[in-house]
């Protein structure tokens, strides 16, 4: 489904506004949250299993991209950055996503391997925050996911020097069209570039948030019993990976 965005295809400077002072109007923007109450006793003992239950609820509620999440990182000086990415897997190890290793987020995760994830499911008035240690997934796992992507997405990952200055959109488009044509003719088969692959966030704590009236929200935090790093993954098989133990408690709103 195509969605028409206000101002798309136009010169933004030429847009005519409605006269509404959005900067002031936003002060009064609010909604009443109401969800089924949750407590430490009502949630699963395993936060990863509980997350899957809530993610399934978001899918069934037809949330727009329920796997979308904010990824917050920090560089080696502690300067924070955040952006939206897509969750591409969750298992006993943690939360998995894929990106360009040479991008800003890739460099920051390599130099300072900690991250926080935030999920927001508006129709359910629910949010989940995850904080943990980060490591790269095995190459074989990145290869498998890369090969499952649409051809256009594969080529996009190959030709993009993500986060670097773009001097010519036309040249980028021409390179994309050239490789797409070669693929169609059987003269080119995309292969995962070394600069692209997956990361996994191994959670140290996970917080579940359920919106409630009068801002008296339900907050349940799971904290891992030890902060010792789990052994790095050696392959994509997660069946033999033990789920870490967590404690859980309710927090003030």
mmCIF file of C-alpha atoms in Angstrom:
data_model
loop_
_atom_site.group_PDB
_atom_site.id
_atom_site.type_symbol
_atom_site.label_atom_id
_atom_site.label_comp_id
_atom_site.label_asym_id
_atom_site.label_seq_id
_atom_site.Cartn_x
_atom_site.Cartn_y
_atom_site.Cartn_z
ATOM 1 C CA UNK A 1 0.000 0.000 0.000
ATOM 2 C CA UNK A 2 1.365 3.381 -0.999
ATOM 3 C CA UNK A 3 1.009 6.177 1.528
ATOM 4 C CA UNK A 4 1.020 9.797 0.396
ATOM 5 C CA UNK A 5 3.031 11.922 2.806
ATOM 6 C CA UNK A 6 2.301 15.624 3.064
ATOM 7 C CA UNK A 7 4.907 17.485 1.076
ATOM 8 C CA UNK A 8 6.315 14.389 -0.633
ATOM 9 C CA UNK A 9 7.603 15.212 -4.097
ATOM 10 C CA UNK A 10 7.404 18.919 -3.381
ATOM 11 C CA UNK A 11 9.854 21.596 -2.353
ATOM 12 C CA UNK A 12 9.370 21.648 1.409
ATOM 13 C CA UNK A 13 10.123 25.376 1.490
ATOM 14 C CA UNK A 14 7.087 25.991 -0.725
ATOM 15 C CA UNK A 15 4.595 24.183 1.490
ATOM 16 C CA UNK A 16 1.634 26.161 2.766
ATOM 17 C CA UNK A 17 0.894 25.584 6.449
ATOM 18 C CA UNK A 18 -2.562 25.584 8.051
ATOM 19 C CA UNK A 19 -1.722 28.443 10.380
ATOM 20 C CA UNK A 20 -1.725 26.139 13.410
ATOM 21 C CA UNK A 21 1.227 26.796 15.696
ATOM 22 C CA UNK A 22 2.232 23.178 16.166
ATOM 23 C CA UNK A 23 4.979 24.175 18.587
ATOM 24 C CA UNK A 24 2.344 25.490 20.997
ATOM 25 C CA UNK A 25 -0.415 23.026 20.104
ATOM 26 C CA UNK A 26 1.754 20.050 21.062
ATOM 27 C CA UNK A 27 1.580 21.131 24.718
ATOM 28 C CA UNK A 28 -2.050 20.056 24.890
ATOM 29 C CA UNK A 29 -1.662 16.800 22.985
ATOM 30 C CA UNK A 30 -2.461 13.882 25.257
ATOM 31 C CA UNK A 31 -4.373 10.644 25.287
ATOM 32 C CA UNK A 32 -5.816 8.443 28.001
ATOM 33 C CA UNK A 33 -4.057 5.097 28.314
ATOM 34 C CA UNK A 34 -6.002 2.030 29.357
ATOM 35 C CA UNK A 35 -4.834 -1.554 29.245
ATOM 36 C CA UNK A 36 -5.251 -4.796 31.106
ATOM 37 C CA UNK A 37 -3.300 -4.441 34.373
ATOM 38 C CA UNK A 38 -0.021 -6.350 34.536
ATOM 39 C CA UNK A 39 2.061 -7.320 37.550
ATOM 40 C CA UNK A 40 5.266 -9.192 38.241
ATOM 41 C CA UNK A 41 3.153 -12.224 39.142
ATOM 42 C CA UNK A 42 1.113 -12.120 35.932
ATOM 43 C CA UNK A 43 4.060 -12.048 33.529
ATOM 44 C CA UNK A 44 6.111 -15.036 32.386
ATOM 45 C CA UNK A 45 9.232 -15.925 34.366
ATOM 46 C CA UNK A 46 11.295 -15.700 31.161
ATOM 47 C CA UNK A 47 11.305 -12.120 29.770
ATOM 48 C CA UNK A 48 12.218 -13.324 26.271
ATOM 49 C CA UNK A 49 9.137 -15.540 26.200
ATOM 50 C CA UNK A 50 7.070 -12.668 27.595
ATOM 51 C CA UNK A 51 8.399 -10.398 24.854
ATOM 52 C CA UNK A 52 7.324 -12.892 22.199
ATOM 53 C CA UNK A 53 3.810 -12.916 23.683
ATOM 54 C CA UNK A 54 3.583 -9.134 23.505
ATOM 55 C CA UNK A 55 5.066 -9.059 20.011
ATOM 56 C CA UNK A 56 2.430 -11.582 18.921
ATOM 57 C CA UNK A 57 -0.251 -9.333 20.437
ATOM 58 C CA UNK A 58 1.143 -6.414 18.408
ATOM 59 C CA UNK A 59 1.080 -8.485 15.211
ATOM 60 C CA UNK A 60 -2.514 -9.546 15.834
ATOM 61 C CA UNK A 61 -3.462 -5.928 16.584
ATOM 62 C CA UNK A 62 -2.116 -5.083 13.096
ATOM 63 C CA UNK A 63 0.401 -2.589 14.395
ATOM 64 C CA UNK A 64 2.304 -0.908 11.572
ATOM 65 C CA UNK A 65 5.692 -2.674 11.574
ATOM 66 C CA UNK A 66 5.433 -4.221 15.053
ATOM 67 C CA UNK A 67 9.108 -5.201 14.820
ATOM 68 C CA UNK A 68 10.243 -1.572 14.479
ATOM 69 C CA UNK A 69 12.444 -0.439 17.349
ATOM 70 C CA UNK A 70 14.574 2.488 18.397
ATOM 71 C CA UNK A 71 18.233 1.504 18.660
ATOM 72 C CA UNK A 72 20.196 3.753 21.024
ATOM 73 C CA UNK A 73 23.999 3.634 21.009
ATOM 74 C CA UNK A 74 26.859 5.757 22.304
ATOM 75 C CA UNK A 75 30.320 6.400 20.942
ATOM 76 C CA UNK A 76 33.514 5.853 22.928
ATOM 77 C CA UNK A 77 33.138 9.348 24.454
ATOM 78 C CA UNK A 78 29.622 8.540 25.646
ATOM 79 C CA UNK A 79 27.855 10.752 23.069
ATOM 80 C CA UNK A 80 24.455 9.121 22.421
ATOM 81 C CA UNK A 81 22.719 8.469 19.113
ATOM 82 C CA UNK A 82 19.411 6.815 18.239
ATOM 83 C CA UNK A 83 17.623 5.649 15.105
ATOM 84 C CA UNK A 84 14.866 3.268 14.000
ATOM 85 C CA UNK A 85 15.769 -0.256 12.848
ATOM 86 C CA UNK A 86 13.864 -3.525 12.441
ATOM 87 C CA UNK A 87 14.057 -6.512 14.759
ATOM 88 C CA UNK A 88 14.888 -9.586 12.687
ATOM 89 C CA UNK A 89 14.982 -12.282 15.330
ATOM 90 C CA UNK A 90 14.590 -13.010 19.024
ATOM 91 C CA UNK A 91 15.676 -16.207 20.739
ATOM 92 C CA UNK A 92 17.353 -17.354 23.958
ATOM 93 C CA UNK A 93 20.455 -15.325 23.091
ATOM 94 C CA UNK A 94 18.630 -12.022 22.708
ATOM 95 C CA UNK A 95 17.463 -9.569 20.046
ATOM 96 C CA UNK A 96 18.906 -9.629 16.522
ATOM 97 C CA UNK A 97 19.090 -7.002 13.779
ATOM 98 C CA UNK A 98 21.213 -6.391 10.679
ATOM 99 C CA UNK A 99 23.011 -3.317 9.409
ATOM 100 C CA UNK A 100 26.102 -1.874 7.757
ATOM 101 C CA UNK A 101 29.073 -2.447 10.079
ATOM 102 C CA UNK A 102 30.753 0.709 8.734
ATOM 103 C CA UNK A 103 27.732 2.929 9.471
ATOM 104 C CA UNK A 104 27.663 5.231 12.488
ATOM 105 C CA UNK A 105 25.721 2.700 14.553
ATOM 106 C CA UNK A 106 27.970 -0.125 13.400
ATOM 107 C CA UNK A 107 31.116 1.747 14.390
ATOM 108 C CA UNK A 108 29.639 2.781 17.734
ATOM 109 C CA UNK A 109 28.543 -0.761 18.568
ATOM 110 C CA UNK A 110 32.017 -2.042 17.729
ATOM 111 C CA UNK A 111 33.751 0.581 19.879
ATOM 112 C CA UNK A 112 31.220 0.582 22.729
ATOM 113 C CA UNK A 113 29.284 -2.716 22.617
ATOM 114 C CA UNK A 114 26.238 -1.715 24.652
ATOM 115 C CA UNK A 115 22.828 -0.726 23.327
ATOM 116 C CA UNK A 116 19.267 0.018 24.380
ATOM 117 C CA UNK A 117 16.216 -0.940 22.319
ATOM 118 C CA UNK A 118 12.751 0.606 22.628
ATOM 119 C CA UNK A 119 9.562 -0.890 21.169
ATOM 120 C CA UNK A 120 6.298 1.093 21.081
ATOM 121 C CA UNK A 121 2.926 -0.431 20.191
ATOM 122 C CA UNK A 122 0.477 2.443 20.211
ATOM 123 C CA UNK A 123 -2.785 0.544 19.749
ATOM 124 C CA UNK A 124 -1.983 -1.557 22.817
ATOM 125 C CA UNK A 125 -0.510 1.283 24.908
ATOM 126 C CA UNK A 126 2.545 -0.888 25.447
ATOM 127 C CA UNK A 127 6.280 -0.388 25.338
ATOM 128 C CA UNK A 128 9.308 -2.589 25.986
ATOM 129 C CA UNK A 129 12.845 -1.406 26.737
ATOM 130 C CA UNK A 130 15.859 -3.677 26.446
ATOM 131 C CA UNK A 131 19.411 -2.898 27.543
ATOM 132 C CA UNK A 132 22.301 -5.236 26.963
ATOM 133 C CA UNK A 133 25.696 -6.198 25.676
ATOM 134 C CA UNK A 134 26.192 -6.417 21.929
ATOM 135 C CA UNK A 135 28.146 -8.775 19.719
ATOM 136 C CA UNK A 136 28.193 -9.634 16.034
ATOM 137 C CA UNK A 137 26.296 -12.713 14.937
ATOM 138 C CA UNK A 138 28.271 -15.495 13.206
ATOM 139 C CA UNK A 139 29.037 -14.900 9.513
ATOM 140 C CA UNK A 140 26.979 -17.939 8.509
ATOM 141 C CA UNK A 141 23.925 -16.419 10.184
ATOM 142 C CA UNK A 142 24.451 -13.103 8.390
ATOM 143 C CA UNK A 143 24.898 -14.961 5.082
ATOM 144 C CA UNK A 144 21.659 -16.863 5.584
ATOM 145 C CA UNK A 145 19.645 -13.734 6.315
ATOM 146 C CA UNK A 146 21.251 -11.751 3.474
ATOM 147 C CA UNK A 147 20.318 -14.456 0.974
ATOM 148 C CA UNK A 148 16.692 -14.338 2.176
ATOM 149 C CA UNK A 149 16.344 -10.627 1.372
ATOM 150 C CA UNK A 150 14.819 -9.272 -1.855
ATOM 151 C CA UNK A 151 17.385 -8.726 -4.623
ATOM 152 C CA UNK A 152 16.865 -4.969 -4.483
ATOM 153 C CA UNK A 153 17.635 -4.886 -0.766
ATOM 154 C CA UNK A 154 20.749 -7.001 -1.312
ATOM 155 C CA UNK A 155 22.048 -4.592 -3.945
ATOM 156 C CA UNK A 156 21.174 -1.614 -1.764
ATOM 157 C CA UNK A 157 23.335 -3.042 1.021
ATOM 158 C CA UNK A 158 26.201 -3.663 -1.400
ATOM 159 C CA UNK A 159 26.359 -0.205 -2.981
ATOM 160 C CA UNK A 160 25.570 1.960 0.064
ATOM 161 C CA UNK A 161 28.483 3.371 2.053
ATOM 162 C CA UNK A 162 25.987 4.108 4.803
ATOM 163 C CA UNK A 163 26.317 7.335 6.806
ATOM 164 C CA UNK A 164 28.934 8.754 4.425
ATOM 165 C CA UNK A 165 28.164 11.995 2.490
ATOM 166 C CA UNK A 166 26.148 11.351 -0.701
ATOM 167 C CA UNK A 167 27.433 13.554 -3.515
ATOM 168 C CA UNK A 168 25.191 12.289 -6.322
ATOM 169 C CA UNK A 169 21.840 10.574 -5.925
ATOM 170 C CA UNK A 170 21.794 10.089 -9.688
ATOM 171 C CA UNK A 171 25.022 8.063 -9.648
ATOM 172 C CA UNK A 172 23.710 5.922 -6.791
ATOM 173 C CA UNK A 173 20.498 5.207 -8.710
ATOM 174 C CA UNK A 174 22.443 4.397 -11.885
ATOM 175 C CA UNK A 175 24.663 1.915 -10.039
ATOM 176 C CA UNK A 176 21.570 0.291 -8.554
ATOM 177 C CA UNK A 177 19.863 0.004 -11.943
ATOM 178 C CA UNK A 178 23.036 -1.390 -13.531
ATOM 179 C CA UNK A 179 23.375 -4.188 -10.991
ATOM 180 C CA UNK A 180 19.649 -4.954 -11.096
ATOM 181 C CA UNK A 181 19.896 -5.339 -14.874
ATOM 182 C CA UNK A 182 22.918 -7.627 -14.556
ATOM 183 C CA UNK A 183 21.009 -9.760 -12.034
ATOM 184 C CA UNK A 184 18.054 -10.021 -14.420
ATOM 185 C CA UNK A 185 20.417 -11.147 -17.192
ATOM 186 C CA UNK A 186 22.121 -13.694 -14.940
ATOM 187 C CA UNK A 187 25.471 -11.917 -15.121
ATOM 188 C CA UNK A 188 25.608 -10.918 -11.461
ATOM 189 C CA UNK A 189 24.746 -12.760 -8.247
ATOM 190 C CA UNK A 190 24.748 -10.611 -5.077
ATOM 191 C CA UNK A 191 26.872 -11.851 -2.200
ATOM 192 C CA UNK A 192 26.875 -10.455 1.319
ATOM 193 C CA UNK A 193 29.589 -7.811 1.597
ATOM 194 C CA UNK A 194 31.985 -8.010 4.541
ATOM 195 C CA UNK A 195 30.772 -4.612 5.777
ATOM 196 C CA UNK A 196 27.195 -5.834 6.307
ATOM 197 C CA UNK A 197 25.819 -8.269 8.867
ATOM 198 C CA UNK A 198 24.019 -8.844 12.116
ATOM 199 C CA UNK A 199 24.299 -7.820 15.745
ATOM 200 C CA UNK A 200 22.658 -9.430 18.741
ATOM 201 C CA UNK A 201 21.742 -7.610 21.951
ATOM 202 C CA UNK A 202 22.101 -9.933 24.944
ATOM 203 C CA UNK A 203 19.795 -8.372 27.558
ATOM 204 C CA UNK A 204 20.989 -7.314 30.999
ATOM 205 C CA UNK A 205 17.553 -5.953 31.794
ATOM 206 C CA UNK A 206 14.162 -5.770 30.067
ATOM 207 C CA UNK A 207 11.297 -3.526 31.128
ATOM 208 C CA UNK A 208 7.654 -4.030 30.159
ATOM 209 C CA UNK A 209 5.406 -0.949 30.282
ATOM 210 C CA UNK A 210 1.619 -0.978 30.110
ATOM 211 C CA UNK A 211 -0.123 2.382 29.914
ATOM 212 C CA UNK A 212 -2.834 3.070 32.504
ATOM 213 C CA UNK A 213 -5.125 6.022 33.357
ATOM 214 C CA UNK A 214 -3.818 9.066 35.244
ATOM 215 C CA UNK A 215 -0.276 8.142 34.216
ATOM 216 C CA UNK A 216 -0.237 5.391 36.873
ATOM 217 C CA UNK A 217 1.323 2.988 34.422
ATOM 218 C CA UNK A 218 2.387 -0.596 35.087
ATOM 219 C CA UNK A 219 6.160 -1.146 34.883
ATOM 220 C CA UNK A 220 7.784 -4.538 35.362
ATOM 221 C CA UNK A 221 11.549 -4.845 35.091
ATOM 222 C CA UNK A 222 13.471 -8.099 34.650
ATOM 223 C CA UNK A 223 17.133 -7.961 35.683
ATOM 224 C CA UNK A 224 19.635 -10.595 34.699
ATOM 225 C CA UNK A 225 21.055 -12.408 37.730
ATOM 226 C CA UNK A 226 24.643 -11.997 36.532
ATOM 227 C CA UNK A 227 26.269 -9.425 34.275
ATOM 228 C CA UNK A 228 28.942 -11.897 33.181
ATOM 229 C CA UNK A 229 29.045 -12.192 29.406
ATOM 230 C CA UNK A 230 27.534 -15.352 28.008
ATOM 231 C CA UNK A 231 29.849 -17.340 25.708
ATOM 232 C CA UNK A 232 29.847 -15.911 22.168
ATOM 233 C CA UNK A 233 27.746 -17.759 19.616
ATOM 234 C CA UNK A 234 29.571 -20.107 17.291
ATOM 235 C CA UNK A 235 26.745 -20.764 14.856
ATOM 236 C CA UNK A 236 23.099 -20.003 14.246
ATOM 237 C CA UNK A 237 21.798 -22.982 16.248
ATOM 238 C CA UNK A 238 20.176 -21.664 19.413
ATOM 239 C CA UNK A 239 18.722 -24.883 20.794
ATOM 240 C CA UNK A 240 21.699 -25.535 23.058
ATOM 241 C CA UNK A 241 21.927 -21.953 24.301
ATOM 242 C CA UNK A 242 20.709 -21.746 27.886
ATOM 243 C CA UNK A 243 18.257 -18.977 28.683
ATOM 244 C CA UNK A 244 19.798 -16.708 31.351
ATOM 245 C CA UNK A 245 18.062 -16.337 34.710
ATOM 246 C CA UNK A 246 16.287 -13.079 35.586
ATOM 247 C CA UNK A 247 14.610 -11.586 38.633
ATOM 248 C CA UNK A 248 11.578 -9.328 38.186
ATOM 249 C CA UNK A 249 9.978 -6.529 40.153
ATOM 250 C CA UNK A 250 7.421 -3.772 39.766
ATOM 251 C CA UNK A 251 8.591 -0.159 39.489
ATOM 252 C CA UNK A 252 6.843 3.090 40.328
ATOM 253 C CA UNK A 253 5.274 4.712 37.241
#
